[in-house]
Every structure is written in structure tokens, then in C-alpha cells.
PDB file of C-alpha atoms in Angstrom:
ATOM      1  CA  UNK J   1      20.807  23.631 -26.258  1.00  0.00           C
ATOM      2  CA  UNK J   2      23.512  21.311 -25.017  1.00  0.00           C
ATOM      3  CA  UNK J   3      21.035  19.497 -22.703  1.00  0.00           C
ATOM      4  CA  UNK J   4      18.507  19.194 -25.500  1.00  0.00           C
ATOM      5  CA  UNK J   5      21.089  17.670 -27.846  1.00  0.00           C
ATOM      6  CA  UNK J   6      22.144  15.194 -25.183  1.00  0.00           C
ATOM      7  CA  UNK J   7      18.499  14.137 -24.629  1.00  0.00           C
ATOM      8  CA  UNK J   8      17.906  13.732 -28.344  1.00  0.00           C
ATOM      9  CA  UNK J   9      21.016  11.608 -28.734  1.00  0.00           C
ATOM     10  CA  UNK J  10      19.922   9.357 -25.883  1.00  0.00           C
ATOM     11  CA  UNK J  11      16.479   8.886 -27.334  1.00  0.00           C
ATOM     12  CA  UNK J  12      17.932   8.034 -30.732  1.00  0.00           C
ATOM     13  CA  UNK J  13      20.169   5.401 -29.179  1.00  0.00           C
ATOM     14  CA  UNK J  14      17.264   3.898 -27.256  1.00  0.00           C
ATOM     15  CA  UNK J  15      15.007   3.939 -30.280  1.00  0.00           C
ATOM     16  CA  UNK J  16      17.756   2.402 -32.420  1.00  0.00           C
ATOM     17  CA  UNK J  17      17.773  -0.858 -30.453  1.00  0.00           C
ATOM     18  CA  UNK J  18      16.048  -3.660 -32.341  1.00  0.00           C
ATOM     19  CA  UNK J  19      12.640  -4.273 -30.774  1.00  0.00           C
ATOM     20  CA  UNK J  20      12.759  -7.989 -31.486  1.00  0.00           C
ATOM     21  CA  UNK J  21      15.821  -8.353 -29.201  1.00  0.00           C
ATOM     22  CA  UNK J  22      13.766  -7.362 -26.160  1.00  0.00           C
ATOM     23  CA  UNK J  23      10.705  -9.361 -27.124  1.00  0.00           C
ATOM     24  CA  UNK J  24      12.659 -12.537 -27.840  1.00  0.00           C
ATOM     25  CA  UNK J  25      14.089 -12.498 -24.288  1.00  0.00           C
ATOM     26  CA  UNK J  26      10.651 -12.460 -22.679  1.00  0.00           C
ATOM     27  CA  UNK J  27       9.661 -15.685 -20.918  1.00  0.00           C
ATOM     28  CA  UNK J  28       6.774 -17.612 -22.414  1.00  0.00           C
ATOM     29  CA  UNK J  29       3.372 -16.480 -21.202  1.00  0.00           C
ATOM     30  CA  UNK J  30       1.874 -18.440 -18.298  1.00  0.00           C
ATOM     31  CA  UNK J  31      -1.762 -19.214 -18.014  1.00  0.00           C
ATOM     32  CA  UNK J  32      -3.116 -18.342 -14.584  1.00  0.00           C
ATOM     33  CA  UNK J  33      -6.188 -20.067 -13.246  1.00  0.00           C
ATOM     34  CA  UNK J  34      -7.746 -17.421 -11.010  1.00  0.00           C
ATOM     35  CA  UNK J  35     -10.219 -19.964  -9.655  1.00  0.00           C
ATOM     36  CA  UNK J  36      -7.608 -22.455  -8.499  1.00  0.00           C
ATOM     37  CA  UNK J  37      -7.243 -23.045  -4.764  1.00  0.00           C
ATOM     38  CA  UNK J  38      -3.486 -22.443  -5.077  1.00  0.00           C
ATOM     39  CA  UNK J  39      -3.921 -18.991  -6.593  1.00  0.00           C
ATOM     40  CA  UNK J  40      -6.587 -18.050  -4.060  1.00  0.00           C
ATOM     41  CA  UNK J  41      -4.342 -19.198  -1.197  1.00  0.00           C
ATOM     42  CA  UNK J  42      -1.425 -17.150  -2.564  1.00  0.00           C
ATOM     43  CA  UNK J  43      -3.650 -14.074  -2.849  1.00  0.00           C
ATOM     44  CA  UNK J  44      -4.988 -14.535   0.678  1.00  0.00           C
ATOM     45  CA  UNK J  45      -1.448 -14.874   2.028  1.00  0.00           C
ATOM     46  CA  UNK J  46      -0.305 -11.771   0.142  1.00  0.00           C
ATOM     47  CA  UNK J  47      -3.337  -9.809   1.407  1.00  0.00           C
ATOM     48  CA  UNK J  48      -2.514 -10.845   4.981  1.00  0.00           C
ATOM     49  CA  UNK J  49       1.102  -9.749   4.513  1.00  0.00           C
ATOM     50  CA  UNK J  50      -0.110  -6.449   3.029  1.00  0.00           C
ATOM     51  CA  UNK J  51      -2.377  -5.772   6.002  1.00  0.00           C
ATOM     52  CA  UNK J  52       0.407  -6.628   8.433  1.00  0.00           C
ATOM     53  CA  UNK J  53       2.867  -4.379   6.597  1.00  0.00           C
ATOM     54  CA  UNK J  54       0.434  -1.450   6.688  1.00  0.00           C
ATOM     55  CA  UNK J  55      -0.396  -2.056  10.348  1.00  0.00           C
ATOM     56  CA  UNK J  56       3.273  -2.230  11.346  1.00  0.00           C
ATOM     57  CA  UNK J  57       4.069   0.917   9.409  1.00  0.00           C
ATOM     58  CA  UNK J  58       1.247   2.873  11.079  1.00  0.00           C
ATOM     59  CA  UNK J  59       2.078   1.525  14.552  1.00  0.00           C
ATOM     60  CA  UNK J  60       5.647   2.789  14.164  1.00  0.00           C
ATOM     61  CA  UNK J  61       4.241   6.333  13.860  1.00  0.00           C
ATOM     62  CA  UNK J  62       1.423   6.086  16.391  1.00  0.00           C
ATOM     63  CA  UNK J  63       1.765   8.044  19.600  1.00  0.00           C
ATOM     64  CA  UNK J  64      -1.088   6.524  21.560  1.00  0.00           C
ATOM     65  CA  UNK J  65      -2.535   8.821  24.221  1.00  0.00           C
ATOM     66  CA  UNK J  66      -3.022   7.444  27.734  1.00  0.00           C
ATOM     67  CA  UNK J  67      -6.794   7.877  27.360  1.00  0.00           C
ATOM     68  CA  UNK J  68      -7.015   4.944  24.919  1.00  0.00           C
ATOM     69  CA  UNK J  69      -8.089   1.788  26.742  1.00  0.00           C
ATOM     70  CA  UNK J  70      -6.039  -1.336  26.166  1.00  0.00           C
ATOM     71  CA  UNK J  71      -7.567  -4.098  24.036  1.00  0.00           C
ATOM     72  CA  UNK J  72     -10.242  -1.852  22.506  1.00  0.00           C
ATOM     73  CA  UNK J  73     -10.469  -2.060  18.720  1.00  0.00           C
ATOM     74  CA  UNK J  74     -10.742   0.915  16.394  1.00  0.00           C
ATOM     75  CA  UNK J  75     -11.020   0.815  12.612  1.00  0.00           C
ATOM     76  CA  UNK J  76      -9.645   3.473  10.309  1.00  0.00           C
ATOM     77  CA  UNK J  77     -10.710   3.869   6.687  1.00  0.00           C
ATOM     78  CA  UNK J  78      -7.769   4.785   4.475  1.00  0.00           C
ATOM     79  CA  UNK J  79      -8.012   6.161   0.960  1.00  0.00           C
ATOM     80  CA  UNK J  80      -4.753   5.958  -0.978  1.00  0.00           C
ATOM     81  CA  UNK J  81      -3.305   6.081  -4.464  1.00  0.00           C
ATOM     82  CA  UNK J  82      -0.898   3.626  -6.107  1.00  0.00           C
ATOM     83  CA  UNK J  83       2.480   4.116  -4.509  1.00  0.00           C
ATOM     84  CA  UNK J  84       0.983   4.326  -1.022  1.00  0.00           C
ATOM     85  CA  UNK J  85       0.370   8.065  -0.718  1.00  0.00           C
ATOM     86  CA  UNK J  86      -2.622   8.632   1.556  1.00  0.00           C
ATOM     87  CA  UNK J  87      -5.495  10.836   0.412  1.00  0.00           C
ATOM     88  CA  UNK J  88      -7.426  10.548   3.671  1.00  0.00           C
ATOM     89  CA  UNK J  89      -7.612   8.635   6.936  1.00  0.00           C
ATOM     90  CA  UNK J  90     -10.844   8.594   8.929  1.00  0.00           C
ATOM     91  CA  UNK J  91     -11.696   6.606  12.024  1.00  0.00           C
ATOM     92  CA  UNK J  92     -15.048   4.833  11.652  1.00  0.00           C
ATOM     93  CA  UNK J  93     -18.036   5.873  13.741  1.00  0.00           C
ATOM     94  CA  UNK J  94     -18.013   2.695  15.829  1.00  0.00           C
ATOM     95  CA  UNK J  95     -14.579   3.440  17.334  1.00  0.00           C
ATOM     96  CA  UNK J  96     -14.934   3.505  21.156  1.00  0.00           C
ATOM     97  CA  UNK J  97     -11.916   5.777  21.714  1.00  0.00           C
ATOM     98  CA  UNK J  98     -12.118   9.426  22.733  1.00  0.00           C
ATOM     99  CA  UNK J  99     -11.320  12.238  20.287  1.00  0.00           C
ATOM    100  CA  UNK J 100      -7.619  12.314  21.240  1.00  0.00           C
ATOM    101  CA  UNK J 101      -7.269   8.603  20.511  1.00  0.00           C
ATOM    102  CA  UNK J 102      -9.126   8.835  17.214  1.00  0.00           C
ATOM    103  CA  UNK J 103      -7.133  11.837  15.978  1.00  0.00           C
ATOM    104  CA  UNK J 104      -3.852  10.199  17.043  1.00  0.00           C
ATOM    105  CA  UNK J 105      -4.596   7.151  14.881  1.00  0.00           C
ATOM    106  CA  UNK J 106      -5.579   9.279  11.884  1.00  0.00           C
ATOM    107  CA  UNK J 107      -2.387  11.327  12.308  1.00  0.00           C
ATOM    108  CA  UNK J 108      -0.292   8.147  12.489  1.00  0.00           C
ATOM    109  CA  UNK J 109      -1.699   6.935   9.154  1.00  0.00           C
ATOM    110  CA  UNK J 110      -0.883  10.261   7.505  1.00  0.00           C
ATOM    111  CA  UNK J 111       2.597  10.380   9.066  1.00  0.00           C
ATOM    112  CA  UNK J 112       3.319   6.800   7.944  1.00  0.00           C
ATOM    113  CA  UNK J 113       2.911   7.523   4.245  1.00  0.00           C
ATOM    114  CA  UNK J 114       3.860   6.296   1.819  1.00  0.00           C
ATOM    115  CA  UNK J 115       2.251   3.100   2.984  1.00  0.00           C
ATOM    116  CA  UNK J 116       3.690  -0.203   1.742  1.00  0.00           C
ATOM    117  CA  UNK J 117       3.046  -0.695  -1.957  1.00  0.00           C
ATOM    118  CA  UNK J 118       5.954  -2.337  -3.791  1.00  0.00           C
ATOM    119  CA  UNK J 119       5.501  -6.078  -3.814  1.00  0.00           C
ATOM    120  CA  UNK J 120       1.802  -5.709  -3.007  1.00  0.00           C
ATOM    121  CA  UNK J 121       0.570  -4.310  -6.321  1.00  0.00           C
ATOM    122  CA  UNK J 122      -1.616  -7.385  -6.939  1.00  0.00           C
ATOM    123  CA  UNK J 123      -3.595  -6.830  -3.742  1.00  0.00           C
ATOM    124  CA  UNK J 124      -3.480  -3.015  -3.610  1.00  0.00           C
ATOM    125  CA  UNK J 125      -6.792  -1.360  -2.757  1.00  0.00           C
ATOM    126  CA  UNK J 126      -7.553   2.356  -2.985  1.00  0.00           C
ATOM    127  CA  UNK J 127      -9.841   2.108   0.030  1.00  0.00           C
ATOM    128  CA  UNK J 128      -8.881   0.015   3.038  1.00  0.00           C
ATOM    129  CA  UNK J 129     -10.397  -0.577   6.438  1.00  0.00           C
ATOM    130  CA  UNK J 130      -7.700  -1.464   8.942  1.00  0.00           C
ATOM    131  CA  UNK J 131      -8.442  -2.416  12.536  1.00  0.00           C
ATOM    132  CA  UNK J 132      -6.114  -1.469  15.363  1.00  0.00           C
ATOM    133  CA  UNK J 133      -6.178  -2.805  18.908  1.00  0.00           C
ATOM    134  CA  UNK J 134      -4.626  -0.625  21.582  1.00  0.00           C
ATOM    135  CA  UNK J 135      -1.762  -2.429  23.323  1.00  0.00           C
ATOM    136  CA  UNK J 136      -1.475  -2.427  27.114  1.00  0.00           C
ATOM    137  CA  UNK J 137       0.194   0.736  28.446  1.00  0.00           C
TER     138      UNK J 137
END
């Protein structure tokens, strides 16, 4: 009962604040031209940063087996939810790596979760295809 009373008191205090006080502090609305070259350039830059952040995060968890040849590219399809939690990670069929290499990359994606999200909400995608190139051993 004590916890319930404390919660009710808090909600009353929060609800008692005048709504106009919060609204009046809001900055004036900006009109965004989604077709402008500036906006498109900002989005492209943010998407590149997002891809790099995801790649770096996965690479930090990847334990590449010796069987993976250097400089060969493999793409992994990642399904995720907002916040960066991974639902699935599957290497695409065109990956030239052996089974150990493929499974190691999938495991790295799962181990790396949550993937970067905060600051990238504008460019977040539920399904991503991320290419990885094996570094030299």
C-alpha cells in the first residue's frame, strides 16, 4: 500500500504541472525539405556512419577462423528491432566462405547486440545487408 500511495502521489504531481508551460518552451517548428540536396547529403552521411558503427561493433566480436581467405567479401542479412536487438543474422548464399567462416560471422552479429541505434534513429532499418571483407591474417 505504501508503494501504491507513493506512485499515486507522484502521478498527481506530474499531472498537476500546467501543460502550457511545457508547450511554450518548445522551439518553433522547422520545415524540412526532404528533396533538398543538403538533407539528402546529411542522410547519406548518417547512413554511412550507421553502417560503419554496425560494422565496427560486429568486428569487435568476430573470431575469424583461419579458413576464411583474406580479402574475400561476405554479406550478412540482419533483422533487428528498434533499439538494436537482433532477431536474426544470416549469411547470404553468395558468400564464398566455408561453413565455419559463415557461422562465425553470424555468431559475431548476435554477440554484438544491441547494435548501434541511438543517434541513428532517422536511418534505422529493420533489415540490413552488411558486407564484411576478411582482413589479412
